[in-house]
Coordinates of N, CA and C in Angstrom, one line a residue:
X342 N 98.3 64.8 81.4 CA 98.3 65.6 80.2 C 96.9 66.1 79.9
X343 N 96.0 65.3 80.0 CA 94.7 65.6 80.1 C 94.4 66.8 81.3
X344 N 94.7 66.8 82.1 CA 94.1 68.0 83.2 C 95.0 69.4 82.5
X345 N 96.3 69.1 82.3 CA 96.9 70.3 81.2 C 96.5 70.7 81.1
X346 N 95.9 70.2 79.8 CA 94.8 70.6 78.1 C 93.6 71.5 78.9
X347 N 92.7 70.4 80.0 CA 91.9 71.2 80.4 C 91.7 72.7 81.2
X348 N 92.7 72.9 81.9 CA 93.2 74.0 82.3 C 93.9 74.6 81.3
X349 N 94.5 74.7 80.5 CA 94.4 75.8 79.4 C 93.5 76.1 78.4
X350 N 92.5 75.2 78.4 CA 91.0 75.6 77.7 C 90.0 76.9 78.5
X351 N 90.2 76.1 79.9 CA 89.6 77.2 80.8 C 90.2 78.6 80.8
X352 N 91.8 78.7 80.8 CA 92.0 80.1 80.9 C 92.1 80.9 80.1
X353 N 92.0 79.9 78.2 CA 91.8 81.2 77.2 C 89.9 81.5 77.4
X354 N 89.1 80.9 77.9 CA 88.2 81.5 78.1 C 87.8 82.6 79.3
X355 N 88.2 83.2 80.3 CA 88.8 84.2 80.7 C 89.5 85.1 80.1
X356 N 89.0 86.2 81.1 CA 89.9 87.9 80.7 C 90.9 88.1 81.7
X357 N 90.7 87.5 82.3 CA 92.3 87.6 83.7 C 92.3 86.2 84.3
X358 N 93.1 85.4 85.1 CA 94.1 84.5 86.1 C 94.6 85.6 86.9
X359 N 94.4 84.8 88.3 CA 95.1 85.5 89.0 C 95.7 84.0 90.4
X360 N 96.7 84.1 89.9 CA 97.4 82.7 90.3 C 97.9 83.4 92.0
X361 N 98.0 82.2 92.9 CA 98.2 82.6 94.3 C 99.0 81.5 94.6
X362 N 100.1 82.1 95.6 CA 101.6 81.5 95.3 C 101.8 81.9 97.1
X363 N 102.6 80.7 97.7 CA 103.1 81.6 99.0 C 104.5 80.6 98.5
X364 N 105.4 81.6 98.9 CA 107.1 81.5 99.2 C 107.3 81.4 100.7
X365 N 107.8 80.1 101.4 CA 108.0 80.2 103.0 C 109.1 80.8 103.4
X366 N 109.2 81.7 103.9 CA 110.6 82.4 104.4 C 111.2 81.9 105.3
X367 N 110.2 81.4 106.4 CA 111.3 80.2 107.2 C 111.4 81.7 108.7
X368 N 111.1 82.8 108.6 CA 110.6 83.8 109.6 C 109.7 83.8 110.1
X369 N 108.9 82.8 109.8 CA 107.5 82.6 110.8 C 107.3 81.3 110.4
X370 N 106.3 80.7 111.5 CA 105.8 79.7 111.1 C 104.9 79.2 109.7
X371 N 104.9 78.4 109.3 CA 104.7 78.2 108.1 C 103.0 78.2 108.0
X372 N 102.6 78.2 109.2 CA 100.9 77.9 109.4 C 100.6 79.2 109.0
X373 N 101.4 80.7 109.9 CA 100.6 82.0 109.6 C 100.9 82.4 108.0
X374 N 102.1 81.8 107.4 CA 102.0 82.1 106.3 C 101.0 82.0 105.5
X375 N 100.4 80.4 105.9 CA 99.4 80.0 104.9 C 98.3 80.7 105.4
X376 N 98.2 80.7 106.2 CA 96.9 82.0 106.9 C 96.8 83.4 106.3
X377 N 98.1 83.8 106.2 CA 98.3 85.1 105.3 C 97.5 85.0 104.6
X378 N 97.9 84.0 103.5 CA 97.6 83.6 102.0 C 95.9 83.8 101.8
X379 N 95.5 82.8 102.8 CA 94.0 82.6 103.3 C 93.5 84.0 103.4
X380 N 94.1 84.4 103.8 CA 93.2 86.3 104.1 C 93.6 86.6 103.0
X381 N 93.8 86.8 102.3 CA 94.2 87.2 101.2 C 93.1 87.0 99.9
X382 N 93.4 85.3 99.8 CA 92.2 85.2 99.0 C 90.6 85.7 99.3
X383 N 90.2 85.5 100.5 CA 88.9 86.0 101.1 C 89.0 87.0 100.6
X384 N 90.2 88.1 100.7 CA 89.6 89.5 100.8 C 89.2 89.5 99.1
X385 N 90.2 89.0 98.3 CA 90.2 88.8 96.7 C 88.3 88.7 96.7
X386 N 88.0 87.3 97.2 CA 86.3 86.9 96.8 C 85.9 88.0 97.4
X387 N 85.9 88.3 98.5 CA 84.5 89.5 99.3 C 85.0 90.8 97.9
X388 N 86.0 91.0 97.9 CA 85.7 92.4 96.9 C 85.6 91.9 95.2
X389 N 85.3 90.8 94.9 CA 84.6 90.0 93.7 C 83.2 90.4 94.0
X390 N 82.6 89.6 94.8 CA 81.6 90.0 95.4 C 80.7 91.2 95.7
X391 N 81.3 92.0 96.0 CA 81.1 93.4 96.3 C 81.1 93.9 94.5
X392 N 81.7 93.5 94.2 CA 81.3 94.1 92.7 C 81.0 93.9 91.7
X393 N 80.2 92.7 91.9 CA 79.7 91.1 91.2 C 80.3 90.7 89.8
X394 N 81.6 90.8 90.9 CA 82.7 90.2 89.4 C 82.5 88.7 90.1
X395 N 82.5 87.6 89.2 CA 82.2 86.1 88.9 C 84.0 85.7 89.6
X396 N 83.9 85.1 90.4 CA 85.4 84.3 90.5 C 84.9 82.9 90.5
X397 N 86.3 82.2 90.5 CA 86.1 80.7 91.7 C 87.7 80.8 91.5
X398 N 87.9 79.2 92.5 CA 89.0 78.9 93.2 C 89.0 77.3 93.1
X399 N 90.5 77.0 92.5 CA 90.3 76.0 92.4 C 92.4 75.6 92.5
X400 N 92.3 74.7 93.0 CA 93.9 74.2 92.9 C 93.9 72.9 92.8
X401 N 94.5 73.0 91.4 CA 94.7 71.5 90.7 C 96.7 70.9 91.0
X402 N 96.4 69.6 91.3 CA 97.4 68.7 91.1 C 98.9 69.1 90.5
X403 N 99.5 70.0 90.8 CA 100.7 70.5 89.7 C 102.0 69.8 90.3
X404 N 101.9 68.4 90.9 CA 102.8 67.6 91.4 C 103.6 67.3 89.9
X405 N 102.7 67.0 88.5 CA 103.1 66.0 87.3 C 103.5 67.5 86.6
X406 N 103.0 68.5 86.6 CA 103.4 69.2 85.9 C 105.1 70.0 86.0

């Protein structure tokens, strides 16, 4: 309940979330999917980066949730 709270404190302090989600289709191996994913976010930080917008990355526990 406590990690909740704390992650909804964090994201009314922010102007966007941008939540990253992979759905397995079961068409490929499940590794390149997650690879996909992985390119994906990289490209998200390099073009943060590139235009010194502030990110981070973080994936919390959403087993209890």
């Amino acid at each position: 309940k406590e990690k909740f709270s704390n992650i909804s404190e964090k994201i009314k302090k922010t102007d966007a979330v941008v939540a990253v989600c992979v759905n397995f289709s079961g068409l490929v191996p499940e590794w390149e999917e997650i690879a996909a994913v992985a390119m994906g976010v990289q490209n998200m930080y390099l073009t943060c980066t590139a235009n010194n917008v502030g990110c981070y990355w973080s994936t919390p526990n959403t087993k209890d949730y």
